[in-house]
XYZ file of C-alpha atoms in Angstrom:
751
model
C 26.326 301.941 13.372
C 25.617 298.615 11.730
C 21.952 297.999 11.120
C 21.647 294.407 12.255
C 23.764 291.597 13.567
C 24.068 290.285 10.033
C 25.480 293.580 8.902
C 27.737 293.689 11.942
C 29.203 290.278 11.257
C 29.878 291.188 7.657
C 31.951 294.152 8.730
C 33.899 292.223 11.325
C 35.625 289.779 9.045
C 38.015 292.362 7.659
C 38.230 294.560 10.739
C 39.397 291.717 12.970
C 41.509 289.675 10.577
C 44.728 290.790 12.214
C 43.493 290.114 15.716
C 42.878 286.519 14.846
C 46.464 286.095 13.623
C 47.663 286.672 17.177
C 44.783 284.554 18.569
C 45.692 285.590 22.079
C 43.022 287.966 23.329
C 39.318 288.602 22.846
C 38.509 291.020 20.064
C 36.271 293.036 22.368
C 39.255 294.854 23.844
C 36.743 296.312 26.289
C 39.123 297.335 29.011
C 42.236 297.593 26.887
C 40.643 300.620 25.261
C 40.074 302.349 28.571
C 42.955 301.417 30.862
C 46.695 301.655 30.543
C 48.369 298.267 30.711
C 51.567 297.817 32.694
C 54.891 296.941 31.137
C 55.835 297.459 27.512
C 52.374 296.593 26.236
C 50.285 299.730 26.664
C 47.263 301.389 25.168
C 46.970 305.148 25.365
C 43.866 306.592 26.954
C 42.163 309.132 24.716
C 38.738 310.474 23.851
C 37.256 309.055 20.656
C 34.091 309.767 18.759
C 31.356 307.272 17.863
C 32.261 304.891 15.075
C 35.879 306.096 14.922
C 38.517 303.731 13.538
C 41.397 303.490 15.991
C 44.819 301.908 15.817
C 45.363 299.176 18.394
C 49.083 298.695 18.917
C 51.288 296.899 21.378
C 48.609 294.924 23.206
C 50.179 291.554 24.007
C 52.564 292.025 21.043
C 49.647 292.237 18.670
C 50.342 293.438 15.146
C 48.872 296.935 14.575
C 45.448 296.718 12.969
C 42.565 299.036 12.251
C 39.457 298.032 14.191
C 35.980 299.504 13.831
C 35.041 300.674 17.325
C 32.127 302.432 19.017
C 31.433 303.799 22.506
C 30.163 301.174 24.944
C 27.287 303.523 25.770
C 26.253 307.049 24.939
C 29.012 309.434 25.993
C 31.277 306.626 27.202
C 35.040 306.743 26.659
C 35.100 302.939 26.766
C 35.162 301.565 23.229
C 34.012 298.160 22.018
C 33.924 296.664 18.531
C 30.737 296.031 16.651
C 30.212 292.332 16.760
C 27.432 289.733 16.779
C 26.731 287.352 19.635
C 23.871 285.278 18.194
C 22.451 284.242 14.844
C 19.700 286.865 14.871
C 18.504 289.613 17.192
C 14.927 289.516 15.840
C 14.301 285.752 15.478
C 15.384 282.981 17.886
C 17.633 280.768 15.755
C 19.704 278.153 17.532
C 23.414 278.751 17.116
C 25.101 275.994 15.114
C 27.621 274.079 17.200
C 29.666 270.955 16.742
C 28.712 267.706 18.462
C 30.583 266.836 21.655
C 30.293 263.237 22.833
C 30.065 262.734 26.595
C 29.996 259.038 27.318
C 27.508 258.392 24.535
C 25.342 261.449 25.244
C 25.726 263.945 22.418
C 25.717 267.675 23.087
C 25.385 270.319 20.369
C 22.903 272.100 18.141
C 21.872 268.911 16.324
C 20.703 267.389 19.599
C 18.264 268.221 22.414
C 19.409 270.603 25.145
C 20.804 268.282 27.796
C 19.955 268.448 31.515
C 22.652 268.234 34.197
C 23.015 268.246 37.969
C 25.690 267.544 40.590
C 25.821 265.151 43.523
C 25.978 266.494 47.076
C 27.230 263.337 48.770
C 30.741 262.660 50.007
C 32.331 261.123 46.927
C 34.136 258.586 49.121
C 30.720 257.298 50.216
C 30.218 255.126 47.145
C 26.805 253.747 48.090
C 25.245 257.148 48.857
C 26.714 258.675 45.710
C 25.472 255.822 43.536
C 21.983 256.064 45.022
C 21.878 259.811 44.389
C 23.034 259.383 40.791
C 20.327 256.786 40.208
C 17.657 259.079 41.680
C 18.528 261.979 39.386
C 18.837 259.656 36.391
C 15.365 258.322 37.116
C 14.084 261.916 37.183
C 15.379 262.524 33.650
C 18.892 263.874 34.168
C 21.225 263.343 31.198
C 24.646 264.020 32.785
C 25.836 264.027 36.424
C 28.849 265.840 37.866
C 30.717 264.581 40.937
C 33.378 266.480 42.845
C 36.784 264.770 42.891
C 39.150 266.650 45.159
C 41.749 264.044 46.132
C 43.158 260.579 45.557
C 40.681 258.814 47.819
C 37.803 260.415 45.929
C 39.436 259.474 42.630
C 39.750 255.872 43.785
C 36.078 255.883 44.768
C 35.126 257.039 41.263
C 36.046 253.635 39.845
C 33.710 251.914 42.294
C 30.960 254.458 41.591
C 31.217 253.940 37.848
C 31.381 250.137 38.100
C 28.457 249.940 40.518
C 26.264 252.123 38.328
C 27.023 250.049 35.241
C 26.241 246.860 37.145
C 22.879 248.352 38.102
C 22.152 249.231 34.482
C 22.867 252.976 34.668
C 25.097 254.280 31.884
C 24.541 257.968 32.612
C 27.731 259.947 31.836
C 29.733 261.045 34.874
C 31.736 264.260 35.048
C 34.661 264.852 37.411
C 34.678 268.333 38.939
C 38.339 269.345 39.344
C 39.873 272.286 41.208
C 43.580 272.767 42.050
C 44.340 269.115 41.243
C 45.813 268.331 37.791
C 47.121 264.913 38.950
C 43.625 263.942 40.129
C 42.185 264.994 36.778
C 44.707 262.722 35.076
C 43.730 259.772 37.276
C 39.970 260.101 36.967
C 40.114 260.693 33.189
C 40.662 256.956 32.875
C 37.297 256.375 34.522
C 34.811 259.222 34.057
C 33.367 260.440 30.774
C 34.143 264.125 31.138
C 36.465 266.385 33.110
C 35.376 269.837 34.234
C 38.340 272.114 34.789
C 38.212 275.658 36.144
C 40.704 277.860 34.249
C 41.000 280.121 37.290
C 42.551 277.489 39.520
C 43.716 274.530 37.437
C 47.254 275.843 36.969
C 47.122 279.172 38.845
C 47.214 279.511 42.623
C 44.146 280.633 44.528
C 43.499 284.324 43.932
C 44.793 286.691 46.613
C 43.213 289.705 44.885
C 46.581 291.301 44.404
C 47.228 293.753 41.597
C 50.136 292.264 39.678
C 52.261 293.876 36.987
C 53.462 291.890 34.007
C 55.866 292.529 31.209
C 55.054 290.780 27.984
C 57.777 288.223 28.733
C 56.334 287.576 32.200
C 52.906 286.959 30.763
C 54.174 284.588 28.116
C 56.011 282.647 30.842
C 52.710 282.241 32.685
C 51.025 280.966 29.531
C 53.851 278.515 29.003
C 53.375 277.228 32.563
C 49.652 276.672 31.921
C 50.428 274.746 28.753
C 52.922 272.500 30.550
C 50.416 271.673 33.302
C 47.343 271.303 31.083
C 48.701 269.501 28.016
C 49.007 266.053 29.648
C 45.275 266.134 30.514
C 44.382 267.189 26.970
C 46.392 264.322 25.531
C 44.841 261.842 27.936
C 41.279 262.983 27.211
C 42.009 262.712 23.510
C 43.451 259.211 23.945
C 40.507 257.895 25.985
C 37.789 259.758 24.086
C 36.830 261.844 27.116
C 35.038 265.161 26.927
C 35.965 268.304 28.806
C 34.245 271.426 30.078
C 36.340 274.559 30.258
C 34.252 276.204 32.941
C 35.124 279.740 33.986
C 33.580 281.098 37.183
C 33.361 284.846 37.687
C 34.352 284.497 41.320
C 37.470 282.388 40.798
C 39.504 284.253 38.210
C 43.219 284.230 38.888
C 45.144 287.305 40.042
C 46.980 287.172 36.725
C 43.772 287.428 34.690
C 42.204 290.056 36.956
C 45.364 292.158 36.868
C 45.469 292.100 33.093
C 41.772 292.137 32.162
C 39.947 293.098 35.311
C 37.353 291.172 37.307
C 35.109 291.226 34.276
C 33.292 289.173 31.632
C 36.212 289.842 29.345
C 38.601 288.330 31.890
C 36.347 285.288 32.110
C 36.450 284.775 28.358
C 40.193 285.227 28.068
C 40.765 282.801 30.939
C 38.811 280.109 29.069
C 40.400 280.913 25.722
C 43.889 280.325 27.110
C 42.928 276.710 27.770
C 40.911 276.307 24.584
C 43.891 277.335 22.464
C 45.958 274.590 24.061
C 43.218 272.073 23.247
C 43.126 273.231 19.657
C 46.904 273.172 19.386
C 46.729 269.444 20.103
C 43.775 268.924 17.743
C 41.433 268.173 20.626
C 37.928 269.524 20.126
C 35.658 267.410 22.320
C 34.970 270.219 24.801
C 32.314 272.733 25.812
C 32.528 276.173 27.427
C 30.755 277.716 30.389
C 30.855 281.254 31.847
C 29.113 281.087 35.221
C 28.418 283.886 37.686
C 26.027 284.351 40.590
C 24.939 287.660 39.069
C 22.694 286.950 36.031
C 23.694 290.265 34.433
C 27.397 289.342 34.495
C 26.632 285.786 33.420
C 24.665 286.895 30.343
C 27.333 289.403 29.318
C 30.103 286.818 29.681
C 28.362 284.207 27.531
C 27.573 286.772 24.857
C 31.158 287.941 24.784
C 32.353 284.338 24.612
C 30.094 283.584 21.651
C 31.057 286.780 19.868
C 34.687 285.721 20.177
C 33.862 282.301 18.800
C 32.171 283.925 15.813
C 35.313 285.954 15.183
C 37.475 282.844 15.427
C 35.051 280.663 13.456
C 34.754 278.325 16.452
C 31.617 276.273 17.077
C 31.975 274.738 20.539
C 28.772 274.080 22.523
C 27.740 275.996 25.635
C 26.948 274.719 29.115
C 24.667 277.341 30.709
C 24.190 278.059 34.392
C 23.869 280.745 37.067
C 26.117 279.601 39.896
C 25.127 279.913 43.556
C 21.565 280.806 42.530
C 20.134 279.861 45.932
C 16.875 278.055 46.704
C 13.134 278.247 46.179
C 11.595 280.773 43.828
C 14.621 283.083 44.138
C 17.006 280.403 42.900
C 14.691 279.421 40.081
C 14.140 283.042 39.107
C 17.861 283.855 38.926
C 18.422 280.783 36.778
C 15.469 281.591 34.550
C 16.733 285.134 34.003
C 20.284 284.167 33.109
C 19.709 280.890 31.273
C 16.419 282.016 29.752
C 17.869 285.234 28.343
C 20.474 283.216 26.438
C 17.995 280.574 25.277
C 15.892 283.384 23.784
C 18.794 284.046 21.425
C 19.319 280.388 20.513
C 22.337 279.964 22.788
C 22.879 276.931 25.006
C 23.325 273.207 24.465
C 23.316 271.811 28.005
C 22.175 273.463 31.231
C 22.180 273.137 34.981
C 19.948 274.947 37.462
C 22.131 275.236 40.597
C 19.898 275.198 43.665
C 20.619 274.887 47.373
C 18.324 271.883 47.396
C 18.607 268.158 46.821
C 19.986 267.442 43.296
C 16.779 265.753 42.181
C 14.926 269.025 42.832
C 17.057 270.687 40.149
C 15.856 268.363 37.393
C 12.324 269.660 36.936
C 13.145 273.396 36.526
C 16.161 272.467 34.432
C 14.002 270.306 32.156
C 11.418 273.079 31.869
C 14.108 275.516 30.745
C 15.577 272.994 28.303
C 12.142 272.344 26.804
C 11.503 276.079 26.599
C 14.778 276.588 24.739
C 13.988 273.812 22.284
C 10.481 275.187 21.709
C 11.753 278.723 21.119
C 14.286 277.593 18.523
C 11.865 275.200 16.831
C 9.087 277.772 16.446
C 11.421 280.637 15.499
C 8.740 283.209 16.279
C 10.288 286.622 16.008
C 9.502 289.946 14.400
C 10.256 291.622 11.094
C 13.860 292.724 10.664
C 14.678 296.055 12.246
C 17.725 298.164 12.912
C 18.999 297.790 16.469
C 21.263 300.660 17.453
C 20.725 301.150 21.162
C 20.703 297.884 23.122
C 24.000 297.115 24.824
C 25.016 293.468 24.447
C 28.165 293.370 26.567
C 27.717 296.047 29.227
C 24.685 296.936 31.316
C 23.202 300.289 30.349
C 19.728 300.787 31.733
C 17.184 302.755 29.770
C 15.263 304.541 32.522
C 11.849 305.872 31.649
C 10.813 309.295 32.838
C 9.068 308.863 36.161
C 5.711 310.605 36.556
C 5.851 314.292 37.423
C 3.295 316.117 39.476
C 1.159 318.601 37.554
C -0.287 321.804 38.867
C -3.733 321.419 40.344
C -3.646 317.635 40.801
C -5.279 316.494 44.027
C -3.317 313.233 44.364
C 0.410 312.623 44.129
C 1.299 310.572 41.037
C 5.052 310.717 41.634
C 5.110 307.395 43.488
C 2.964 305.259 41.182
C 6.249 304.015 39.680
C 9.579 303.374 41.407
C 12.924 304.620 40.120
C 14.593 301.218 40.626
C 11.838 299.172 39.018
C 8.102 298.966 39.623
C 5.741 296.157 40.551
C 2.141 296.318 39.366
C -0.514 293.837 40.514
C -3.991 293.021 39.272
C -6.721 293.384 41.907
C -10.273 292.018 41.690
C -13.543 293.438 42.962
C -13.723 290.615 45.508
C -10.376 291.640 46.966
C -11.622 295.182 47.470
C -14.357 293.839 49.739
C -11.749 292.896 52.366
C -9.550 296.009 52.451
C -7.284 295.062 55.350
C -6.354 291.742 53.741
C -5.767 293.529 50.435
C -3.501 296.075 52.089
C -1.455 293.276 53.636
C -1.247 291.505 50.287
C 0.062 294.696 48.718
C 2.765 294.716 51.444
C 1.737 298.027 52.947
C 2.305 298.866 56.580
C -0.892 299.029 58.563
C -1.389 301.579 61.324
C -4.823 301.326 62.932
C -6.072 299.636 59.771
C -4.792 302.379 57.450
C -2.243 301.496 54.735
C 1.147 303.163 54.274
C 3.768 302.403 51.638
C 6.821 300.399 52.621
C 10.033 299.342 50.870
C 8.413 296.398 49.075
C 4.890 297.735 48.600
C 3.238 297.249 45.221
C 3.486 300.536 43.310
C 0.298 300.437 41.218
C -2.745 298.181 41.037
C -4.639 297.266 37.877
C -8.430 297.145 38.290
C -9.782 295.407 35.199
C -13.249 296.067 36.622
C -14.165 299.127 38.669
C -16.509 298.997 41.665
C -19.926 300.466 41.061
C -20.438 304.098 41.996
C -22.760 302.965 44.766
C -20.179 300.573 46.249
C -18.841 303.161 48.649
C -16.834 300.699 50.777
C -14.826 299.414 47.799
C -14.287 302.911 46.479
C -13.089 304.038 49.906
C -10.608 301.138 49.930
C -9.229 302.366 46.597
C -9.135 305.985 47.760
C -6.980 305.041 50.735
C -4.479 303.514 48.332
C -4.320 306.582 46.108
C -3.994 308.779 49.194
C -0.675 307.090 50.071
C 0.721 307.156 46.527
C -0.305 303.736 45.205
C -1.444 304.126 41.628
C -4.725 302.815 40.258
C -4.833 301.796 36.602
C -8.014 300.762 34.832
C -9.078 300.115 31.213
C -10.232 303.174 29.311
C -13.688 301.650 28.744
C -14.145 301.158 32.497
C -13.081 304.692 33.300
C -15.481 306.101 30.715
C -18.414 303.945 31.826
C -17.882 304.047 35.577
C -15.454 306.862 36.413
C -13.174 306.467 39.437
C -11.569 309.678 40.703
C -7.811 309.866 40.090
C -7.577 306.487 38.303
C -5.172 306.286 35.363
C -6.818 305.113 32.135
C -5.235 302.266 30.147
C -5.968 302.554 26.418
C -5.194 300.366 23.430
C -3.678 301.772 20.252
C -7.010 301.183 18.521
C -8.740 303.334 21.134
C -6.106 306.024 20.667
C -6.605 305.868 16.904
C -10.379 306.236 17.326
C -9.930 309.202 19.646
C -11.782 307.519 22.522
C -9.219 308.804 25.004
C -10.293 312.368 24.235
C -13.597 311.674 26.000
C -11.837 311.321 29.346
C -12.151 314.197 31.813
C -9.441 316.811 31.425
C -6.363 315.984 33.455
C -6.867 312.187 33.468
C -3.525 310.431 33.378
C -3.195 308.069 30.414
C -1.308 304.813 29.827
C -1.200 302.702 26.666
C -1.008 298.944 26.199
C 0.567 297.556 23.015
C 2.236 294.466 21.599
C 5.518 295.952 20.429
C 5.472 294.531 16.901
C 2.960 297.004 15.441
C 3.899 298.777 12.192
C 5.907 301.920 12.857
C 3.207 304.096 11.329
C 0.889 302.765 14.034
C 3.402 303.569 16.747
C 3.709 307.128 15.441
C 0.617 307.994 17.501
C 2.718 307.712 20.647
C 4.609 310.869 19.726
C 1.528 313.012 20.317
C 0.610 311.550 23.695
C 1.408 312.511 27.265
C 1.678 309.049 28.818
C 2.375 308.028 32.379
C 3.550 304.568 31.228
C 3.405 301.916 28.496
C 2.418 298.305 29.118
C 3.991 295.861 26.680
C 1.669 292.887 26.421
C 1.712 289.952 24.024
C -0.900 287.248 24.682
C 0.435 283.898 25.882
C 0.771 281.528 22.927
C 0.648 284.309 20.350
C 1.268 282.824 16.907
C 2.859 285.885 15.331
C 5.748 286.991 17.469
C 7.839 286.270 20.551
C 7.521 288.592 23.529
C 11.270 289.170 23.799
C 11.798 290.113 20.170
C 8.672 292.284 20.049
C 9.956 294.051 23.185
C 13.346 294.684 21.598
C 11.677 296.202 18.574
C 9.501 298.439 20.757
C 12.459 299.706 22.784
C 14.451 300.373 19.628
C 11.568 302.476 18.298
C 11.213 304.392 21.568
C 14.915 305.142 21.860
C 15.308 306.087 18.215
C 12.446 308.565 18.568
C 13.543 309.769 22.020
C 10.283 308.679 23.643
C 11.112 308.230 27.291
C 7.913 306.604 28.549
C 8.384 304.045 31.318
C 7.672 300.524 30.016
C 6.103 297.786 32.137
C 6.393 294.163 31.001
C 2.890 292.718 31.284
C 2.510 288.918 31.313
C -0.822 287.134 31.767
C -0.794 283.396 32.409
C -3.616 280.921 31.713
C -5.488 278.985 34.385
C -3.746 276.046 36.024
C -0.254 277.448 35.388
C 2.294 275.693 37.592
C 4.252 277.989 39.924
C 7.628 276.878 38.561
C 6.348 277.306 35.008
C 5.357 280.881 35.770
C 8.715 281.697 37.384
C 10.667 280.206 34.483
C 8.513 281.779 31.766
C 8.443 285.212 33.415
C 12.168 285.145 34.146
C 13.135 284.038 30.657
C 10.900 286.605 28.941
C 10.518 289.728 31.086
C 13.791 288.987 32.884
C 15.578 288.653 29.567
C 14.651 292.257 28.820
C 15.361 293.663 32.281
C 18.798 292.040 32.345
C 19.539 294.179 29.267
C 18.337 297.304 31.090
C 15.159 297.467 28.996
C 12.084 297.957 31.118
C 10.884 299.798 34.182
C 8.825 297.155 35.905
C 6.618 294.107 35.673
C 2.957 293.131 35.920
C 2.256 289.401 36.337
C -1.327 288.116 36.176
C -2.419 284.565 36.995
C -5.946 284.316 38.346
C -5.541 281.023 40.218
C -2.169 281.690 41.860
C -2.036 283.410 45.215
C -1.383 287.115 45.403
C 1.631 286.884 47.717
C 3.412 284.464 45.369
C 2.910 286.780 42.388
C 4.109 289.798 44.365
C 7.197 288.017 45.680
C 7.986 286.651 42.228
C 7.741 290.144 40.747
C 10.055 291.674 43.316
C 12.356 288.668 43.005
C 12.668 289.278 39.284
C 13.633 292.917 39.811
C 16.227 291.945 42.413
C 17.558 289.117 40.243
C 18.052 291.628 37.431
C 19.999 293.892 39.816
C 17.331 296.582 39.897
C 15.312 297.014 43.092
C 16.523 295.422 46.323
C 13.657 294.713 48.676
C 14.996 291.740 50.613
C 18.216 290.191 51.774
C 20.243 288.781 48.887
C 21.649 285.293 49.406
C 24.452 283.786 47.356
C 24.360 280.137 48.392
C 26.114 277.296 46.656
C 24.164 274.159 45.717
C 26.372 271.901 47.854
C 28.618 269.079 46.659
C 30.956 266.491 48.103
C 33.305 269.239 49.287
C 30.676 270.876 51.496
C 31.722 270.950 55.140
C 28.276 271.333 56.739
C 24.602 270.703 56.032
C 24.099 273.540 53.610
C 20.311 273.362 53.427
C 19.793 273.415 57.199
C 22.352 276.161 57.779
C 20.944 278.253 54.930
C 17.461 277.966 56.429
C 18.766 279.040 59.856
C 20.629 282.062 58.471
C 17.676 283.110 56.314
C 15.292 282.896 59.254
C 17.423 285.321 61.264
C 18.524 287.719 58.493
C 15.785 287.845 55.856
C 14.658 291.294 57.019
C 17.800 293.111 55.804
C 17.098 294.521 52.328
C 20.218 295.702 50.576
C 22.464 293.257 52.477
C 24.016 290.364 50.543
C 25.136 287.223 52.393
C 27.108 284.360 50.853
C 26.634 280.893 52.344
C 29.331 278.622 50.949
C 29.965 275.006 51.813
C 33.693 275.413 51.190
C 36.090 277.940 49.706
C 37.481 275.768 46.921
C 37.026 278.482 44.310
C 38.372 281.275 46.477
C 36.495 284.109 48.200
C 35.851 285.668 44.816
C 33.228 282.983 44.266
C 31.045 284.967 46.651
C 30.922 287.653 43.971
C 28.988 290.688 45.211
C 28.294 289.490 48.772
C 28.788 291.892 51.675
C 29.303 289.092 54.193
C 30.352 285.488 53.820
C 29.685 282.360 55.888
C 32.122 279.733 54.598
C 33.089 276.219 55.615
C 36.766 276.384 56.568
C 37.189 272.932 58.125
C 34.864 270.207 59.427
C 32.706 271.839 62.099
C 34.450 275.200 61.646
C 33.286 278.342 59.875
C 35.216 281.309 58.480
C 33.467 284.665 58.209
C 34.201 287.173 55.476
C 33.567 290.833 54.825
C 33.620 291.134 51.070
C 36.535 288.995 49.907
C 38.517 289.285 53.131
C 38.366 286.683 55.882
C 37.962 288.449 59.232
C 37.210 285.585 61.634
C 38.498 282.031 61.307
C 37.691 278.662 62.835
C 34.410 279.557 64.551
C 32.520 276.602 65.987
C 29.425 275.925 63.889
C 27.020 276.247 66.798
C 28.200 279.835 67.330
C 28.750 280.861 63.708
C 25.299 282.250 62.874
C 25.325 284.531 65.932
C 28.887 285.584 65.061
C 27.685 286.449 61.554
C 24.914 288.620 62.987
C 27.455 290.293 65.277
C 29.643 291.015 62.248
C 26.720 292.556 60.359
C 25.998 294.765 63.374
C 29.636 295.855 63.643
C 29.452 297.161 60.089
C 26.256 299.104 60.695
C 24.107 296.955 58.396
C 21.805 295.428 60.990
C 18.289 296.519 61.864
C 16.053 294.717 64.319
C 13.121 292.902 62.730
C 9.738 294.517 63.210
C 7.487 292.845 65.762
C 5.178 290.239 64.287
C 1.549 291.310 64.443
C -0.799 288.978 66.279
């Protein structure tokens, strides 16, 4: 396998030269290698060995070419090419992109990362829309998007633009277009940018039907798209307007899903169909986006998009966003994971944090992420070059560390100190031990007559940086009750040697291992190691001789040598190359006075960036002056956002816009209040269904505005109840959840 991304890109140029002649499908060929296509264009299914060169023939009339392929994961029959998706996998270097001009605001790698939001007012209400645009502009927003669904809204856009200019606001305005090419044509004379959704601009709303196409059928569909889309391209070119070709995972057309699957690859191909038409007419003032409500899918789609642009020698900027992220810390965490993971690799030129909150509330977290991305690329802190052979860029393949096993003669059960779906560790102080019942509640244990018991979202292991004195029997009893129910206790090696605590796991540094200090521990003591990740390999060699219960990867905040993400990648590459299957916990410690949003965004964009790649087994967040419950919820929220451990109800809620048919924030709050005790259940709360039920992505149940004052309820992507009066809709949703056996009554609140 190629050693680095640089080596990979060098090998691609010749391997993919023929694919680019056709210029009609992504080079990844992810699903084409594994599924048989209908009609005359087919690919045979067959077992292939790692690194085998295979002949790709007959796919969309493509000329036969030899392509260097490899299994998507160990033992997988699905083959993908070796290809790069960023400038460097060991140093954050901003990807070079062209400049796109949006009403005087320039977007691209030579410019700051721009901040965006979207209005939630009725576009026909000119005064309210203008006031909202001014508020977000005053908060530092660079670009504002406004939904334009019909002629009356398009007419209002002229008044909105004129009024803003009269008031001294020249902020660029973007028209959000779905299913309405004529409206896009009209508003292009007024607004600075047009956002089109390739899934519904020329195609009908998806019915989730499996369609079969001959090559001729497919080419007819492409010709139809070109006929519908070309007039808008020509008009944008004439008026100097920009465009966003914005694919949404949930609104792919039946045609795309039938041919490419409901997949990141389908998202990329959907956008490329429109981009090729732009290029055919020598129009290049556009950006791409690949949004999904699932950060894992979103990251994969953007990477695949960029890898295709590398192969084509394209340099269009990226608009980043996790759609339907939700509200509060959960919404910010999802956005930080998805957007932050891409910023860590120098990807992204303009961003939006989509929250189910007022648009002005999006600006601050969005600005924090933009500043973080600029800082990462400016500092370019990475690690020394290394060979990366194991991380999967385009498909999720989790590296799962070996969970602790019980050893003969042990008096406590260590099997539950880590969780198979991702672990949460928390730092506990001596003062907290003095109030055991409060501590147990903070750890999210169940209490029965004051005694703690583990629950679904209980912290798995606590870190005691200081141990209670041997004579402090009350504190030691509080700890013993935790170990009795399977909660692990981790403490620094020096503490365990100086003030031994029965059954505590000792946390050693590599220097302490090198000195042999760990050998002074009592026989049978479980051992963990903390390290940076960028140590010389000869230093890491010591790990091979150790029996470890876990590794903690910790890089001090503000470290001048390396970035946490790139040091983590290097560590995981070393572990996997040497078949060391220790669980790895991402340990982040934040300085005093850290803002809550800053912590969420930093943790999500660093630890989340690793977990979204399947690299890591848990998280430990420390911030001395932030409350314990916030840190615990943030930790579990990160695991759930990375599609690991589900400990609470998952909400997919859109951020509202002028199409929304009810008060999204109030309704979301009502639904959450009544359903937030259903871990493993996913509920979509959508203001309208403009993008089709697929926009709800992975949701089990959907609450969707169908008409003013009326709600449609969905199970998966299928509508099962229509036209329910709003005042009854929440109870009807609960009834639907019960019918499908997913409801449990909430536990009584303790007095």
